[in-house]
Coordinates of C-alpha atoms in Angstrom, one line a residue:
M670 CA 150.8 96.2 -47.9
C671 CA 149.6 94.0 -45.1
R672 CA 147.1 95.0 -42.4
S673 CA 149.8 95.6 -39.8
D674 CA 151.6 98.0 -42.1
A675 CA 148.4 99.8 -43.0
G676 CA 147.5 100.0 -39.3
A677 CA 150.8 101.6 -38.5
V678 CA 150.2 104.2 -41.2
V679 CA 146.7 105.0 -40.0
R680 CA 147.8 105.4 -36.4
A681 CA 150.9 107.3 -37.1
T682 CA 149.3 109.9 -39.3
A683 CA 147.6 111.2 -36.2
L684 CA 151.1 112.4 -35.0
L685 CA 150.9 115.2 -37.5
G686 CA 148.6 117.3 -35.4
A687 CA 148.7 117.1 -31.7
P688 CA 151.1 119.3 -30.1
R689 CA 151.5 119.0 -26.3
L690 CA 152.2 122.5 -24.9
A691 CA 154.2 122.1 -21.7
L692 CA 153.7 124.6 -18.9
V693 CA 157.0 125.7 -17.7
A694 CA 158.0 128.6 -15.4
S695 CA 159.2 131.0 -18.0
L696 CA 158.3 129.6 -21.3
V697 CA 155.9 127.5 -23.3
V698 CA 157.3 124.6 -25.2
A699 CA 155.2 123.1 -28.0
S700 CA 156.1 119.4 -27.9
L701 CA 154.8 117.8 -31.1
A702 CA 153.9 114.3 -30.2
V703 CA 150.8 113.7 -28.1
A704 CA 148.6 112.3 -30.8
S705 CA 146.0 109.7 -30.5
P706 CA 146.3 107.1 -33.3
V707 CA 143.5 106.2 -35.6
E708 CA 142.4 102.7 -36.3
A709 CA 141.2 101.7 -39.7
V710 CA 139.3 98.6 -38.5
A711 CA 138.8 96.9 -35.1
Q712 CA 140.8 93.8 -35.7
P713 CA 144.2 93.4 -34.1
A714 CA 147.2 94.4 -36.2
G715 CA 148.2 91.6 -38.5
A716 CA 144.8 89.9 -38.5
V717 CA 143.8 90.5 -42.1
A718 CA 145.0 92.2 -45.3
V719 CA 143.8 95.7 -45.8
S720 CA 141.7 96.3 -48.9
P721 CA 142.9 98.7 -51.7
E722 CA 139.8 100.7 -51.1
T723 CA 140.5 101.2 -47.4
L724 CA 144.1 102.1 -48.1
A725 CA 143.1 104.6 -50.8
A726 CA 140.6 106.2 -48.4
L727 CA 143.3 106.6 -45.8
E728 CA 145.8 108.1 -48.2
A729 CA 143.1 110.5 -49.5
E730 CA 142.8 112.2 -46.1
R731 CA 144.5 115.5 -46.2
L732 CA 143.3 117.6 -43.2
L733 CA 143.8 116.9 -39.5
L734 CA 142.2 119.0 -36.8
F735 CA 143.4 118.8 -33.2
G736 CA 143.0 120.3 -29.7
G737 CA 143.7 119.7 -26.1
T738 CA 144.4 120.8 -22.6
D739 CA 147.3 120.3 -20.1
L740 CA 147.0 121.0 -16.4
W741 CA 149.1 120.8 -13.3
R742 CA 149.2 122.8 -10.0
A743 CA 151.4 125.6 -11.4
G744 CA 149.5 126.2 -14.6
G745 CA 147.1 125.2 -17.4
F746 CA 147.0 125.5 -21.1
L747 CA 144.5 125.1 -24.0
H748 CA 145.6 124.6 -27.6
G749 CA 144.2 123.8 -31.0
G750 CA 145.3 123.7 -34.7
A751 CA 145.3 122.0 -38.0
V752 CA 147.6 120.1 -40.4
W753 CA 147.1 120.1 -44.1
A754 CA 149.0 117.6 -46.3
P755 CA 148.3 118.1 -50.0
E756 CA 149.6 114.6 -51.0
G757 CA 147.7 112.9 -48.2
L758 CA 148.4 112.4 -44.4
A759 CA 149.7 108.8 -45.0
R760 CA 152.1 109.6 -47.9
D761 CA 155.6 111.0 -48.2
G762 CA 155.3 114.6 -49.0
P763 CA 154.8 118.2 -47.7
A764 CA 152.7 119.1 -44.7
F765 CA 151.7 122.5 -43.2
R766 CA 150.9 122.9 -39.5
A767 CA 149.3 125.8 -37.7
F768 CA 148.4 126.0 -34.1
A769 CA 147.6 128.5 -31.3
G770 CA 147.2 128.3 -27.6
T771 CA 146.8 130.3 -24.4
G772 CA 147.3 129.6 -20.7
T773 CA 148.8 130.5 -17.4
Y774 CA 151.9 129.5 -15.4
Q775 CA 153.4 130.5 -12.0
Y776 CA 157.0 130.9 -10.9
R777 CA 159.1 132.6 -8.2
S778 CA 161.1 135.8 -8.8
G779 CA 163.1 136.6 -5.6
A780 CA 160.6 136.7 -2.8
N781 CA 157.6 137.2 -5.1
Q782 CA 155.2 134.6 -6.6
V783 CA 154.5 135.7 -10.2
L784 CA 151.5 134.8 -12.2
A785 CA 152.0 134.9 -16.0
V786 CA 149.5 134.7 -18.8
Q787 CA 150.7 133.6 -22.2
A788 CA 149.5 133.3 -25.8
L789 CA 151.4 131.7 -28.7
G790 CA 151.0 130.7 -32.3
A791 CA 153.1 129.0 -34.9
L792 CA 153.1 128.4 -38.7
M793 CA 155.3 125.6 -39.8
P794 CA 155.9 123.9 -43.1
G795 CA 157.3 120.4 -42.9
W796 CA 157.7 116.9 -44.5
I797 CA 156.2 113.5 -43.9
V798 CA 158.4 110.4 -44.2
R799 CA 156.8 107.0 -44.1
R800 CA 158.5 103.6 -44.2
E801 CA 156.0 100.8 -43.6
R802 CA 155.5 100.7 -39.8
F803 CA 157.5 103.8 -39.2
I804 CA 156.5 107.4 -39.8
A805 CA 158.3 110.7 -39.0
T806 CA 157.2 114.3 -39.5
V807 CA 159.6 117.2 -39.4
F808 CA 158.5 120.8 -39.1
G809 CA 160.1 124.2 -38.9
G810 CA 158.7 127.7 -39.0
V811 CA 157.7 130.9 -37.3
D812 CA 157.0 131.0 -33.5
V813 CA 155.2 134.0 -31.9
Q814 CA 154.7 134.4 -28.2
H815 CA 153.3 137.1 -25.9
H816 CA 153.7 136.9 -22.0
W817 CA 152.1 139.1 -19.4
T818 CA 153.1 139.0 -15.7
T819 CA 151.4 140.0 -12.4
P820 CA 153.1 141.6 -10.6
P821 CA 155.3 143.1 -13.4
D822 CA 158.6 141.2 -13.5
A823 CA 161.2 143.1 -15.4
G824 CA 163.6 140.2 -14.9
N825 CA 161.5 137.8 -17.0
P826 CA 163.0 137.9 -20.6
L827 CA 159.8 136.5 -22.0
R828 CA 157.7 139.5 -21.1
G829 CA 156.1 141.1 -24.1
T830 CA 155.9 139.9 -27.7
H831 CA 158.6 137.8 -29.3
V832 CA 159.0 136.3 -32.8
G833 CA 161.3 133.4 -33.3
M834 CA 161.8 130.1 -34.9
R835 CA 160.4 126.7 -33.9
L836 CA 161.7 123.3 -35.0
G837 CA 160.2 119.9 -34.2
I838 CA 160.2 116.2 -35.1
D839 CA 157.7 113.4 -34.2
T840 CA 158.2 109.7 -34.8
W841 CA 155.9 106.7 -34.5
W842 CA 157.1 103.1 -34.8
E843 CA 155.4 99.8 -34.4
P844 CA 158.2 97.2 -33.9
L845 CA 155.7 94.4 -33.2
P846 CA 152.0 94.0 -33.8
D847 CA 150.0 95.8 -31.2
T848 CA 153.1 97.6 -29.9
M849 CA 154.0 101.3 -30.4
V850 CA 157.0 103.5 -29.6
R851 CA 156.6 107.2 -29.9
A852 CA 159.3 109.9 -29.6
N853 CA 159.4 113.6 -30.2
A854 CA 161.6 116.7 -29.8
T855 CA 161.0 120.4 -30.2
W856 CA 163.0 123.6 -29.8
S857 CA 162.2 127.3 -29.9
S858 CA 164.6 130.2 -30.3
I859 CA 162.4 132.2 -27.9
G860 CA 164.1 131.6 -24.6
H861 CA 165.8 128.5 -26.0
G862 CA 162.9 126.4 -24.8
F863 CA 163.0 122.7 -25.5
G864 CA 160.8 119.7 -25.1
L865 CA 161.6 115.9 -25.3
G866 CA 159.1 113.1 -25.0
A867 CA 158.9 109.3 -25.3
A868 CA 156.1 106.7 -24.8
L869 CA 155.7 103.0 -25.1
G870 CA 152.3 101.3 -25.5
W871 CA 150.6 98.0 -26.0
R872 CA 147.1 97.7 -27.5
V873 CA 144.6 96.6 -24.9
L874 CA 140.8 96.0 -24.7
E875 CA 140.5 95.2 -28.4
T876 CA 137.1 93.7 -27.9
W877 CA 135.9 96.8 -25.9
Y878 CA 135.8 100.2 -27.6
A879 CA 137.8 98.8 -30.5
G880 CA 141.0 99.0 -28.3
F881 CA 143.5 101.6 -27.5
Y882 CA 147.2 101.9 -26.6
A883 CA 148.3 102.1 -22.9
G884 CA 151.8 102.3 -21.3
P885 CA 154.4 104.6 -19.7
E886 CA 155.5 108.0 -20.9
L887 CA 158.4 110.3 -20.0
Q888 CA 158.7 114.0 -20.8
L889 CA 161.4 116.7 -20.2
Y890 CA 160.8 120.4 -20.7
G891 CA 162.9 123.5 -20.0
D892 CA 165.2 126.3 -21.1
T893 CA 168.6 127.7 -19.9
N894 CA 167.2 128.4 -16.4
Y895 CA 164.5 125.9 -15.8
R896 CA 163.8 122.2 -16.0
Q897 CA 160.6 120.1 -15.6
I898 CA 160.3 116.3 -15.8
R899 CA 157.1 114.2 -16.0
I900 CA 156.8 110.5 -15.5
G901 CA 153.4 109.0 -16.1
A902 CA 151.1 106.8 -18.1
H903 CA 149.0 107.3 -21.3
M904 CA 146.0 106.0 -23.1
T905 CA 146.2 106.7 -26.8
G906 CA 143.7 106.1 -29.6
L907 CA 140.3 105.8 -27.9
R908 CA 137.9 106.4 -30.7
R909 CA 134.4 107.7 -30.4
G910 CA 132.7 108.4 -33.7
P911 CA 134.9 110.7 -35.8
W912 CA 137.0 111.7 -32.7
D913 CA 140.1 110.1 -31.4
W914 CA 140.9 110.8 -27.7
S915 CA 144.1 110.6 -25.7
L916 CA 144.8 110.9 -22.0
G917 CA 148.0 111.3 -20.0
F918 CA 148.5 111.5 -16.3
G919 CA 151.3 111.2 -13.8
W920 CA 153.8 113.1 -11.6
V921 CA 155.7 116.2 -12.4
T922 CA 158.6 117.8 -10.6
D923 CA 160.6 121.0 -11.5
S924 CA 163.7 122.9 -10.7
D925 CA 161.7 125.3 -8.5
D926 CA 161.3 122.5 -6.0
R927 CA 157.6 122.0 -6.9
S928 CA 155.9 118.7 -7.6
G929 CA 152.5 117.3 -8.0
P930 CA 150.1 115.4 -10.4
Y931 CA 149.5 116.4 -14.1
V932 CA 146.8 115.5 -16.5
R933 CA 146.5 116.1 -20.2
I934 CA 143.6 115.4 -22.7
G935 CA 143.8 115.5 -26.4
V936 CA 141.4 115.0 -29.3
L937 CA 141.7 115.0 -33.1
T938 CA 139.8 114.2 -36.2
K939 CA 140.7 113.8 -39.9
R940 CA 139.0 114.9 -43.1

């Protein structure tokens, strides 16, 4: 395996554990692809051949821990979780994801402005598929959500506790050295919430901070009654010690005729 292939594997394994939890008016959608990639070495992709020892160390990593926050004017969210892959995060094989989060969102119900507080958790077995510079992870499992509203809104079908199913897929592809394409999709049977996301990035500032990816991103969230679209930019894979950071920011608009800036921050580490 050449350095570029190994670099793709290292960066893509981070996709296993950074759900982006979108804040929508009547649901929370756990979109599964906001990961920051992890660099094995500081050289640009394709510069050198990776050593067998380095590759073995990467494939030996089995646990990924992640967390983050997502903010815009109508809500905010905090989340965290873990992924365990018994065969290794960089190998074909099973993977098990668990995450939990809590936050707030606002929406209109008739003439009232409603504030909602939510908590959610998910346990999802899945599978990793790796093909040189491409990696995909597919997950499916139990989704649990609880929503409170103030004032009480009997018309909100998400009020109370719900148990359902969540499905998701993340992909990471490096078509060219120092170029990445990321795409993801998620769906929950609770409120038929969905999330779609895509990002394109180029590796920049390789001589500073060991480099990171930067480029545009596009996200769409919603359910049967609500839509939210985000257009912005991302910085992915900024490494500080054992931690890898990601940042996204841009403009959001929704079907309740609200718009404004958004920002998200994510962090992960592997063991």
